Amino acid sequence: MSETKGVYLRGTGVIGWPLASLLLLLQNKFGGFQVFVEPYRLQKAEIPQILSLLEKGAKIVDDGTNGVRTFFPEWISKEDAVAKSSVLCDSSPPGIADKRKSEYSDPIYNTIRIFIAQGSEHSFGPQFLYPDSVSLLEKELPRFIHVSTCNTHTLAGILRPFYEHSPKELPSLLEEADFFVIRRDADMAKNDPHVTGPLLVLPESETGTHHGRLLNEVYRELGFQIRLGSSSITINSPYMHLIRFHLRLKREIQREWLVSKIQNDSFLSTTELVSTNSIFSSGRDRGLYGRIFSHAVFPLSALEVLGKEVRGYAATPGDSNVHISTIFAVYRGLGLSFGPETEAFLSGIVLKEV
C-alpha cells in the first residue's frame, strides 16, 4: 500500500463541513492522516466556516475554478492535494458526484484507493451503512461506494434491535415491515422554498417509495431481502424527518426487551420528547457541532409492543447520522485500524438520550 495518508473532501455544506470537522478531531486526537478540503464554488458568505476548518488543521484546496485563491492567501493546488491522498469523499450537492464518476478515471486520481459519495448518488457504487454492511468493506475494497441516505440509516436502525450479530438474522424474526416517512422539506441551512402543505411522495416499485427500495438494496448486498413497504409525504417543516413504523414479528417479544436493545445500541438514541422541533433543538443545544449523530431517535412514550406487533416512531438526524458510516469507510481506505479507541470516541459523540 502507498504511504499516502490523505483524505480529500469535496464540498463543505451541511454534510461536508461536519464530516471534515469530525475527521480533523480524529486527526488531532489519533493522527495518521491529513485532511484536504475543496470547497464547491466558494462564496464570500462561506468564508467563516472555511476558517473554522483551517483553525482545526485542514488544508484548503484551490482547483483553479472554485475561487479559493480569491479569498485565501495560503492554499494547496488540487494536483498536489490529490497526490497526497488515498481517500476521496464527495459531499457536493445532490447529483454532482454521479456526474463526476467518469472524471475519477483521470490519471490525477491514481493514488485514490476508494471514492466515497454521500446520500442519493445511486449510480456511484454499492451502498454502505455502518455497522450493518461492514462486511462489504472487509472483502476486497470497492473502488466506489456511496454512503446510504439519512432515512436509510434510520430504517436500518429501526430494525437493528431485532438481530443479535448480523442483519442476515432478520428474516428469522421479522415477518413484515411497513414504514411511513414524514419528510421535512428544506434543510435549515439552505434557502430552499417550503411546501405549503403535505406533498405526496409517489411509490416507485413494489416496495412503495424509494425508502424501502434503498433499505433492501443495503440488505441485497449482504445476500438477503425482507418483506417491507414504504410510503411518504413531505411537510412544511425545516427540522427533522420522522418515520412511523409498523412491524409484524414471527414470535412475541416484550417491550422491556426492545427498549433494552435500543438503549444498548451505540448508534441509537431515545427521548421523552414528542415533537421533532424539540428533538432538533436538544441536538442543537447539547450535541457536538449542534448535531445528534445517532442513526435514529426513538420517542419511547410512542413505542407500542403488542405481542407480535411493534408500532412506533423514529426521528432522523438528517445532516449527521451518515457520518460515522463515512468515517469507517475512510479508515478502511486509509488502511488505518478502526479500533476500540476510535469507535469509543465516535460512539461518545452520539447523544444517547435526547
mmCIF file of C-alpha atoms in Angstrom:
data_model
loop_
_atom_site.group_PDB
_atom_site.id
_atom_site.type_symbol
_atom_site.label_atom_id
_atom_site.label_comp_id
_atom_site.label_asym_id
_atom_site.label_seq_id
_atom_site.Cartn_x
_atom_site.Cartn_y
_atom_site.Cartn_z
ATOM 1 C CA MET A 1 0.000 0.000 0.000
ATOM 2 C CA SER A 2 1.097 3.567 -0.728
ATOM 3 C CA GLU A 3 2.358 5.645 2.191
ATOM 4 C CA THR A 4 -0.145 8.308 1.142
ATOM 5 C CA LYS A 5 -2.336 9.166 4.134
ATOM 6 C CA GLY A 6 -4.549 11.996 2.988
ATOM 7 C CA VAL A 7 -8.332 12.417 2.848
ATOM 8 C CA TYR A 8 -9.561 14.662 0.061
ATOM 9 C CA LEU A 9 -13.004 16.166 0.731
ATOM 10 C CA ARG A 10 -15.101 17.886 -1.918
ATOM 11 C CA GLY A 11 -17.877 20.098 -0.614
ATOM 12 C CA THR A 12 -18.310 21.993 2.665
ATOM 13 C CA GLY A 13 -22.094 22.135 3.069
ATOM 14 C CA VAL A 14 -24.396 20.528 5.643
ATOM 15 C CA ILE A 15 -22.723 17.126 5.053
ATOM 16 C CA GLY A 16 -19.161 18.114 4.119
ATOM 17 C CA TRP A 17 -18.474 20.623 6.903
ATOM 18 C CA PRO A 18 -19.278 18.381 9.890
ATOM 19 C CA LEU A 19 -17.573 15.434 8.162
ATOM 20 C CA ALA A 20 -14.401 17.496 7.732
ATOM 21 C CA SER A 21 -14.661 18.705 11.338
ATOM 22 C CA LEU A 22 -15.005 15.159 12.705
ATOM 23 C CA LEU A 23 -12.069 13.921 10.650
ATOM 24 C CA LEU A 24 -9.977 16.812 11.919
ATOM 25 C CA LEU A 25 -10.920 15.924 15.507
ATOM 26 C CA LEU A 26 -9.793 12.341 14.846
ATOM 27 C CA GLN A 27 -6.621 13.578 13.155
ATOM 28 C CA ASN A 28 -5.743 15.755 16.144
ATOM 29 C CA LYS A 29 -6.559 13.013 18.663
ATOM 30 C CA PHE A 30 -5.076 9.938 16.964
ATOM 31 C CA GLY A 31 -3.039 11.245 13.998
ATOM 32 C CA GLY A 32 -2.324 9.128 10.946
ATOM 33 C CA PHE A 33 -3.658 11.290 8.105
ATOM 34 C CA GLN A 34 -4.122 14.788 6.688
ATOM 35 C CA VAL A 35 -7.372 16.438 5.611
ATOM 36 C CA PHE A 36 -7.625 18.405 2.355
ATOM 37 C CA VAL A 37 -10.824 20.386 1.749
ATOM 38 C CA GLU A 38 -12.019 21.558 -1.668
ATOM 39 C CA PRO A 39 -14.962 23.999 -1.379
ATOM 40 C CA TYR A 40 -17.600 23.860 -4.100
ATOM 41 C CA ARG A 41 -17.813 27.279 -5.805
ATOM 42 C CA LEU A 42 -16.764 29.196 -2.711
ATOM 43 C CA GLN A 43 -18.916 32.197 -1.824
ATOM 44 C CA LYS A 44 -17.850 35.084 0.407
ATOM 45 C CA ALA A 45 -20.540 34.148 2.956
ATOM 46 C CA GLU A 46 -18.881 30.734 3.396
ATOM 47 C CA ILE A 47 -15.513 32.113 4.495
ATOM 48 C CA PRO A 48 -16.209 31.791 8.276
ATOM 49 C CA GLN A 49 -16.922 28.054 8.032
ATOM 50 C CA ILE A 50 -13.765 27.524 5.959
ATOM 51 C CA LEU A 51 -11.747 29.489 8.517
ATOM 52 C CA SER A 52 -13.081 27.195 11.255
ATOM 53 C CA LEU A 53 -11.751 24.176 9.319
ATOM 54 C CA LEU A 54 -8.375 25.847 8.821
ATOM 55 C CA GLU A 55 -8.198 26.502 12.570
ATOM 56 C CA LYS A 56 -8.740 22.781 13.161
ATOM 57 C CA GLY A 57 -5.876 21.895 10.812
ATOM 58 C CA ALA A 58 -7.441 21.458 7.372
ATOM 59 C CA LYS A 59 -5.559 22.358 4.209
ATOM 60 C CA ILE A 60 -7.695 24.376 1.775
ATOM 61 C CA VAL A 61 -7.628 23.351 -1.905
ATOM 62 C CA ASP A 62 -7.869 25.592 -4.949
ATOM 63 C CA ASP A 63 -8.975 23.641 -8.023
ATOM 64 C CA GLY A 64 -8.444 26.536 -10.403
ATOM 65 C CA THR A 65 -12.122 27.493 -10.645
ATOM 66 C CA ASN A 66 -13.629 27.359 -7.141
ATOM 67 C CA GLY A 67 -12.446 30.820 -6.088
ATOM 68 C CA VAL A 68 -10.299 29.813 -3.106
ATOM 69 C CA ARG A 69 -7.294 31.905 -4.142
ATOM 70 C CA THR A 70 -9.590 34.945 -4.313
ATOM 71 C CA PHE A 71 -10.200 34.801 -0.563
ATOM 72 C CA PHE A 72 -7.229 32.885 0.919
ATOM 73 C CA PRO A 73 -3.534 33.720 0.552
ATOM 74 C CA GLU A 74 -2.423 30.196 1.513
ATOM 75 C CA TRP A 75 -3.790 27.158 -0.294
ATOM 76 C CA ILE A 76 -2.683 23.921 -1.932
ATOM 77 C CA SER A 77 -3.324 23.037 -5.552
ATOM 78 C CA LYS A 78 -5.720 20.238 -6.354
ATOM 79 C CA GLU A 79 -2.992 18.231 -8.105
ATOM 80 C CA ASP A 80 -0.714 18.343 -5.057
ATOM 81 C CA ALA A 81 -3.518 17.553 -2.584
ATOM 82 C CA VAL A 82 -4.849 14.578 -4.572
ATOM 83 C CA ALA A 83 -1.314 13.217 -4.965
ATOM 84 C CA LYS A 84 -1.041 13.128 -1.156
ATOM 85 C CA SER A 85 -4.438 11.421 -0.698
ATOM 86 C CA SER A 86 -5.706 7.846 -0.802
ATOM 87 C CA VAL A 87 -9.403 8.503 0.001
ATOM 88 C CA LEU A 88 -11.767 10.935 -1.703
ATOM 89 C CA CYS A 89 -15.114 11.927 -0.162
ATOM 90 C CA ASP A 90 -17.527 13.745 -2.457
ATOM 91 C CA SER A 91 -20.042 15.674 -0.345
ATOM 92 C CA SER A 92 -21.106 18.054 -3.094
ATOM 93 C CA PRO A 93 -24.775 18.942 -3.782
ATOM 94 C CA PRO A 94 -27.030 16.023 -4.842
ATOM 95 C CA GLY A 95 -26.292 14.580 -8.267
ATOM 96 C CA ILE A 96 -22.832 16.116 -8.584
ATOM 97 C CA ALA A 97 -20.871 13.009 -7.544
ATOM 98 C CA ASP A 98 -22.766 10.818 -10.028
ATOM 99 C CA LYS A 99 -21.810 13.208 -12.813
ATOM 100 C CA ARG A 100 -18.174 13.222 -11.683
ATOM 101 C CA LYS A 101 -17.706 9.447 -11.758
ATOM 102 C CA SER A 102 -16.161 9.493 -15.239
ATOM 103 C CA GLU A 103 -13.839 12.299 -14.073
ATOM 104 C CA TYR A 104 -12.478 9.993 -11.386
ATOM 105 C CA SER A 105 -10.908 7.735 -14.020
ATOM 106 C CA ASP A 106 -8.464 10.552 -14.845
ATOM 107 C CA PRO A 107 -4.811 9.713 -14.023
ATOM 108 C CA ILE A 108 -4.735 12.578 -11.478
ATOM 109 C CA TYR A 109 -6.749 10.292 -9.164
ATOM 110 C CA ASN A 110 -4.458 7.249 -9.449
ATOM 111 C CA THR A 111 -3.461 7.463 -5.768
ATOM 112 C CA ILE A 112 -7.095 7.228 -4.596
ATOM 113 C CA ARG A 113 -7.974 3.763 -3.244
ATOM 114 C CA ILE A 114 -11.667 4.451 -2.617
ATOM 115 C CA PHE A 115 -14.147 7.124 -3.708
ATOM 116 C CA ILE A 116 -16.990 7.777 -1.251
ATOM 117 C CA ALA A 117 -20.138 9.704 -2.165
ATOM 118 C CA GLN A 118 -22.912 10.774 0.193
ATOM 119 C CA GLY A 119 -26.642 10.165 0.095
ATOM 120 C CA SER A 120 -28.569 9.875 -3.145
ATOM 121 C CA GLU A 121 -25.736 9.142 -5.576
ATOM 122 C CA HIS A 122 -27.233 5.800 -6.607
ATOM 123 C CA SER A 123 -25.161 5.066 -9.703
ATOM 124 C CA PHE A 124 -21.919 5.861 -7.886
ATOM 125 C CA GLY A 125 -21.410 2.451 -6.284
ATOM 126 C CA PRO A 126 -22.870 0.000 -3.762
ATOM 127 C CA GLN A 127 -24.493 1.404 -0.634
ATOM 128 C CA PHE A 128 -22.621 1.303 2.643
ATOM 129 C CA LEU A 129 -24.002 1.661 6.168
ATOM 130 C CA TYR A 130 -22.053 1.056 9.378
ATOM 131 C CA PRO A 131 -22.296 -1.292 11.216
ATOM 132 C CA ASP A 132 -24.924 -3.218 9.232
ATOM 133 C CA SER A 133 -22.943 -3.650 6.000
ATOM 134 C CA VAL A 134 -19.426 -3.665 7.438
ATOM 135 C CA SER A 135 -18.698 -6.945 5.619
ATOM 136 C CA LEU A 136 -18.824 -5.041 2.310
ATOM 137 C CA LEU A 137 -15.525 -3.340 3.188
ATOM 138 C CA GLU A 138 -13.917 -6.352 4.817
ATOM 139 C CA LYS A 139 -13.597 -8.042 1.457
ATOM 140 C CA GLU A 140 -11.617 -6.509 -1.394
ATOM 141 C CA LEU A 141 -12.050 -2.757 -1.058
ATOM 142 C CA PRO A 142 -14.542 -1.401 -3.643
ATOM 143 C CA ARG A 143 -13.285 1.421 -5.844
ATOM 144 C CA PHE A 144 -16.569 3.343 -5.428
ATOM 145 C CA ILE A 145 -19.224 3.319 -2.700
ATOM 146 C CA HIS A 146 -21.981 5.657 -1.661
ATOM 147 C CA VAL A 147 -22.951 6.034 1.966
ATOM 148 C CA SER A 148 -26.665 5.390 2.444
ATOM 149 C CA THR A 149 -29.101 8.268 2.854
ATOM 150 C CA CYS A 150 -30.095 9.585 6.265
ATOM 151 C CA ASN A 151 -33.504 7.893 6.156
ATOM 152 C CA THR A 152 -31.965 4.579 5.058
ATOM 153 C CA HIS A 153 -29.769 4.767 8.167
ATOM 154 C CA THR A 154 -32.879 5.336 10.275
ATOM 155 C CA LEU A 155 -34.866 2.480 8.707
ATOM 156 C CA ALA A 156 -31.925 0.135 9.285
ATOM 157 C CA GLY A 157 -31.624 1.480 12.840
ATOM 158 C CA ILE A 158 -35.286 0.687 13.496
ATOM 159 C CA LEU A 159 -34.656 -2.958 12.542
ATOM 160 C CA ARG A 160 -31.224 -3.410 14.124
ATOM 161 C CA PRO A 161 -32.563 -4.272 17.613
ATOM 162 C CA PHE A 162 -34.190 -7.364 16.082
ATOM 163 C CA TYR A 163 -30.964 -9.227 15.389
ATOM 164 C CA GLU A 164 -28.017 -10.189 17.548
ATOM 165 C CA HIS A 165 -24.947 -10.408 15.330
ATOM 166 C CA SER A 166 -25.811 -9.904 11.647
ATOM 167 C CA PRO A 167 -28.674 -8.380 9.631
ATOM 168 C CA LYS A 168 -28.979 -11.796 7.960
ATOM 169 C CA GLU A 169 -30.766 -12.908 11.146
ATOM 170 C CA LEU A 170 -33.684 -10.516 10.459
ATOM 171 C CA PRO A 171 -35.817 -12.914 8.372
ATOM 172 C CA SER A 172 -35.887 -15.387 11.266
ATOM 173 C CA LEU A 173 -37.805 -12.890 13.457
ATOM 174 C CA LEU A 174 -39.278 -10.246 11.141
ATOM 175 C CA GLU A 175 -42.392 -11.172 9.161
ATOM 176 C CA GLU A 176 -43.005 -7.783 7.534
ATOM 177 C CA ALA A 177 -42.123 -4.105 7.989
ATOM 178 C CA ASP A 178 -44.079 -1.049 6.916
ATOM 179 C CA PHE A 179 -42.635 2.469 7.079
ATOM 180 C CA PHE A 180 -44.325 5.851 6.686
ATOM 181 C CA VAL A 181 -41.689 8.567 6.161
ATOM 182 C CA ILE A 182 -42.796 12.086 7.106
ATOM 183 C CA ARG A 183 -40.135 14.192 5.420
ATOM 184 C CA ARG A 184 -39.108 17.699 6.369
ATOM 185 C CA ASP A 185 -38.926 19.756 3.204
ATOM 186 C CA ALA A 186 -35.982 22.179 3.418
ATOM 187 C CA ASP A 187 -32.802 21.978 5.443
ATOM 188 C CA MET A 188 -32.463 24.902 7.851
ATOM 189 C CA ALA A 189 -29.070 25.769 6.375
ATOM 190 C CA LYS A 190 -30.456 26.229 2.864
ATOM 191 C CA ASN A 191 -32.599 28.827 1.175
ATOM 192 C CA ASP A 192 -34.894 26.261 -0.452
ATOM 193 C CA PRO A 193 -38.600 27.215 -0.508
ATOM 194 C CA HIS A 194 -41.035 25.368 1.740
ATOM 195 C CA VAL A 195 -44.007 23.366 0.536
ATOM 196 C CA THR A 196 -47.323 24.901 1.600
ATOM 197 C CA GLY A 197 -48.941 21.639 2.719
ATOM 198 C CA PRO A 198 -48.388 17.869 2.787
ATOM 199 C CA LEU A 199 -46.962 16.706 -0.531
ATOM 200 C CA LEU A 200 -47.207 13.056 -1.570
ATOM 201 C CA VAL A 201 -44.028 11.179 -2.432
ATOM 202 C CA LEU A 202 -45.159 8.720 -5.094
ATOM 203 C CA PRO A 203 -44.464 4.969 -4.989
ATOM 204 C CA GLU A 204 -41.893 3.756 -7.484
ATOM 205 C CA SER A 205 -41.690 -0.009 -7.018
ATOM 206 C CA GLU A 206 -43.387 -2.968 -5.337
ATOM 207 C CA THR A 207 -41.945 -1.750 -2.021
ATOM 208 C CA GLY A 208 -43.617 1.658 -2.409
ATOM 209 C CA THR A 209 -41.494 4.798 -2.222
ATOM 210 C CA HIS A 210 -37.739 4.757 -2.703
ATOM 211 C CA HIS A 211 -37.094 4.439 1.033
ATOM 212 C CA GLY A 212 -37.994 0.747 1.153
ATOM 213 C CA ARG A 213 -36.119 0.018 -2.060
ATOM 214 C CA LEU A 214 -32.938 1.602 -0.700
ATOM 215 C CA LEU A 215 -33.088 -0.399 2.522
ATOM 216 C CA ASN A 216 -33.455 -3.642 0.583
ATOM 217 C CA GLU A 217 -30.522 -2.577 -1.632
ATOM 218 C CA VAL A 218 -28.397 -2.473 1.533
ATOM 219 C CA TYR A 219 -29.596 -5.935 2.507
ATOM 220 C CA ARG A 220 -29.237 -7.289 -1.038
ATOM 221 C CA GLU A 221 -25.512 -6.550 -0.838
ATOM 222 C CA LEU A 222 -25.485 -8.811 2.233
ATOM 223 C CA GLY A 223 -27.343 -11.595 0.423
ATOM 224 C CA PHE A 224 -30.941 -11.379 1.661
ATOM 225 C CA GLN A 225 -34.204 -9.410 1.375
ATOM 226 C CA ILE A 226 -37.093 -8.691 3.734
ATOM 227 C CA ARG A 227 -40.782 -8.054 3.143
ATOM 228 C CA LEU A 228 -41.383 -4.347 3.523
ATOM 229 C CA GLY A 229 -43.362 -1.411 2.256
ATOM 230 C CA SER A 230 -42.839 2.330 2.483
ATOM 231 C CA SER A 231 -44.878 5.449 1.861
ATOM 232 C CA SER A 232 -44.004 9.085 2.361
ATOM 233 C CA ILE A 233 -45.177 12.680 2.455
ATOM 234 C CA THR A 234 -43.224 15.944 2.644
ATOM 235 C CA ILE A 235 -44.435 18.567 5.129
ATOM 236 C CA ASN A 236 -43.571 22.237 5.597
ATOM 237 C CA SER A 237 -41.087 21.797 8.448
ATOM 238 C CA PRO A 238 -37.336 22.555 8.425
ATOM 239 C CA TYR A 239 -36.428 20.334 11.377
ATOM 240 C CA MET A 240 -36.280 16.531 11.073
ATOM 241 C CA HIS A 241 -37.711 13.619 9.145
ATOM 242 C CA LEU A 242 -39.978 11.393 11.243
ATOM 243 C CA ILE A 243 -40.667 7.737 10.479
ATOM 244 C CA ARG A 244 -43.745 5.833 11.658
ATOM 245 C CA PHE A 245 -43.060 2.087 11.656
ATOM 246 C CA HIS A 246 -45.273 -0.985 11.975
ATOM 247 C CA LEU A 247 -43.513 -4.329 12.295
ATOM 248 C CA ARG A 248 -45.025 -7.821 12.309
ATOM 249 C CA LEU A 249 -42.861 -10.440 14.001
ATOM 250 C CA LYS A 250 -42.753 -14.237 13.911
ATOM 251 C CA ARG A 251 -42.760 -14.526 17.708
ATOM 252 C CA GLU A 252 -43.856 -12.418 20.639
ATOM 253 C CA ILE A 253 -41.468 -10.041 22.361
ATOM 254 C CA GLN A 254 -41.661 -7.857 25.457
ATOM 255 C CA ARG A 255 -41.456 -4.065 25.379
ATOM 256 C CA GLU A 256 -38.732 -4.090 28.044
ATOM 257 C CA TRP A 257 -36.595 -6.348 25.846
ATOM 258 C CA LEU A 258 -36.941 -3.998 22.868
ATOM 259 C CA VAL A 259 -36.214 -0.842 24.898
ATOM 260 C CA SER A 260 -33.106 -2.507 26.318
ATOM 261 C CA LYS A 261 -31.896 -3.446 22.825
ATOM 262 C CA ILE A 262 -32.372 0.136 21.598
ATOM 263 C CA GLN A 263 -30.601 1.621 24.611
ATOM 264 C CA ASN A 264 -27.661 -0.773 24.302
ATOM 265 C CA ASP A 265 -27.032 0.091 20.645
ATOM 266 C CA SER A 266 -24.191 2.628 20.436
ATOM 267 C CA PHE A 267 -25.753 4.419 17.468
ATOM 268 C CA LEU A 268 -29.424 4.628 18.511
ATOM 269 C CA SER A 269 -30.966 7.261 20.795
ATOM 270 C CA THR A 270 -34.068 7.529 22.947
ATOM 271 C CA THR A 271 -36.081 10.519 24.078
ATOM 272 C CA GLU A 272 -39.101 11.540 26.137
ATOM 273 C CA LEU A 273 -39.697 14.479 23.777
ATOM 274 C CA VAL A 274 -42.685 14.244 21.434
ATOM 275 C CA SER A 275 -42.002 16.845 18.722
ATOM 276 C CA THR A 276 -39.277 16.972 16.103
ATOM 277 C CA ASN A 277 -38.577 20.654 16.757
ATOM 278 C CA SER A 278 -37.845 19.816 20.435
ATOM 279 C CA ILE A 279 -35.621 16.871 19.437
ATOM 280 C CA PHE A 280 -33.810 19.051 16.915
ATOM 281 C CA SER A 281 -33.394 21.830 19.478
ATOM 282 C CA SER A 282 -31.945 19.415 22.038
ATOM 283 C CA GLY A 283 -29.339 18.358 19.489
ATOM 284 C CA ARG A 284 -28.560 21.963 18.656
ATOM 285 C CA ASP A 285 -28.116 22.831 22.333
ATOM 286 C CA ARG A 286 -26.168 19.759 23.533
ATOM 287 C CA GLY A 287 -24.671 17.973 20.546
ATOM 288 C CA LEU A 288 -21.190 18.328 19.077
ATOM 289 C CA TYR A 289 -21.498 20.987 16.330
ATOM 290 C CA GLY A 290 -25.201 21.100 17.257
ATOM 291 C CA ARG A 291 -25.834 17.588 15.910
ATOM 292 C CA ILE A 292 -27.098 14.283 17.311
ATOM 293 C CA PHE A 293 -25.132 11.751 15.144
ATOM 294 C CA SER A 294 -27.247 8.681 16.012
ATOM 295 C CA HIS A 295 -28.998 6.743 13.246
ATOM 296 C CA ALA A 296 -32.436 7.155 14.846
ATOM 297 C CA VAL A 297 -34.094 8.815 17.840
ATOM 298 C CA PHE A 298 -36.936 6.767 19.388
ATOM 299 C CA PRO A 299 -39.633 8.615 21.410
ATOM 300 C CA LEU A 300 -40.190 5.875 23.990
ATOM 301 C CA SER A 301 -43.639 7.078 25.029
ATOM 302 C CA ALA A 302 -44.875 6.306 21.488
ATOM 303 C CA LEU A 303 -43.345 2.806 21.327
ATOM 304 C CA GLU A 304 -46.008 0.083 21.346
ATOM 305 C CA VAL A 305 -45.274 -3.639 21.652
ATOM 306 C CA LEU A 306 -48.338 -5.853 21.307
ATOM 307 C CA GLY A 307 -47.097 -9.420 21.233
ATOM 308 C CA LYS A 308 -46.040 -9.970 17.647
ATOM 309 C CA GLU A 309 -46.705 -6.359 16.580
ATOM 310 C CA VAL A 310 -44.481 -3.339 17.133
ATOM 311 C CA ARG A 311 -45.522 0.226 16.348
ATOM 312 C CA GLY A 312 -43.689 3.458 16.969
ATOM 313 C CA TYR A 313 -41.788 6.460 15.639
ATOM 314 C CA ALA A 314 -38.148 7.284 14.978
ATOM 315 C CA ALA A 315 -36.777 10.743 14.139
ATOM 316 C CA THR A 316 -33.970 11.048 11.591
ATOM 317 C CA PRO A 317 -30.969 13.285 12.430
ATOM 318 C CA GLY A 318 -30.802 14.188 8.769
ATOM 319 C CA ASP A 319 -27.494 16.012 8.416
ATOM 320 C CA SER A 320 -25.471 13.948 10.890
ATOM 321 C CA ASN A 321 -26.462 10.280 11.063
ATOM 322 C CA VAL A 322 -24.396 9.306 7.997
ATOM 323 C CA HIS A 323 -21.026 10.498 9.269
ATOM 324 C CA ILE A 324 -19.883 7.547 11.351
ATOM 325 C CA SER A 325 -20.509 5.272 8.344
ATOM 326 C CA THR A 326 -18.402 7.575 6.191
ATOM 327 C CA ILE A 327 -15.590 7.710 8.739
ATOM 328 C CA PHE A 328 -15.444 3.914 8.948
ATOM 329 C CA ALA A 329 -15.100 3.775 5.137
ATOM 330 C CA VAL A 330 -12.416 6.483 5.254
ATOM 331 C CA TYR A 331 -10.412 4.485 7.785
ATOM 332 C CA ARG A 332 -10.654 1.373 5.621
ATOM 333 C CA GLY A 333 -9.448 3.357 2.611
ATOM 334 C CA LEU A 334 -6.543 4.787 4.597
ATOM 335 C CA GLY A 335 -5.581 1.340 5.831
ATOM 336 C CA LEU A 336 -5.960 2.521 9.436
ATOM 337 C CA SER A 337 -7.398 0.411 12.233
ATOM 338 C CA PHE A 338 -10.941 1.354 13.260
ATOM 339 C CA GLY A 339 -10.152 0.053 16.719
ATOM 340 C CA PRO A 340 -11.882 0.303 20.109
ATOM 341 C CA GLU A 341 -10.473 3.768 20.833
ATOM 342 C CA THR A 342 -11.796 5.203 17.576
ATOM 343 C CA GLU A 343 -15.186 3.532 17.922
ATOM 344 C CA ALA A 344 -15.465 4.631 21.556
ATOM 345 C CA PHE A 345 -14.659 8.209 20.549
ATOM 346 C CA LEU A 346 -17.310 8.180 17.807
ATOM 347 C CA SER A 347 -19.980 6.496 19.936
ATOM 348 C CA GLY A 348 -19.195 9.148 22.553
ATOM 349 C CA ILE A 349 -20.353 11.955 20.246
ATOM 350 C CA VAL A 350 -23.787 10.333 19.872
ATOM 351 C CA LEU A 351 -26.479 11.863 22.071
ATOM 352 C CA LYS A 352 -27.853 8.650 23.575
ATOM 353 C CA GLU A 353 -30.621 10.472 25.447
ATOM 354 C CA VAL A 354 -32.047 13.401 23.526
#
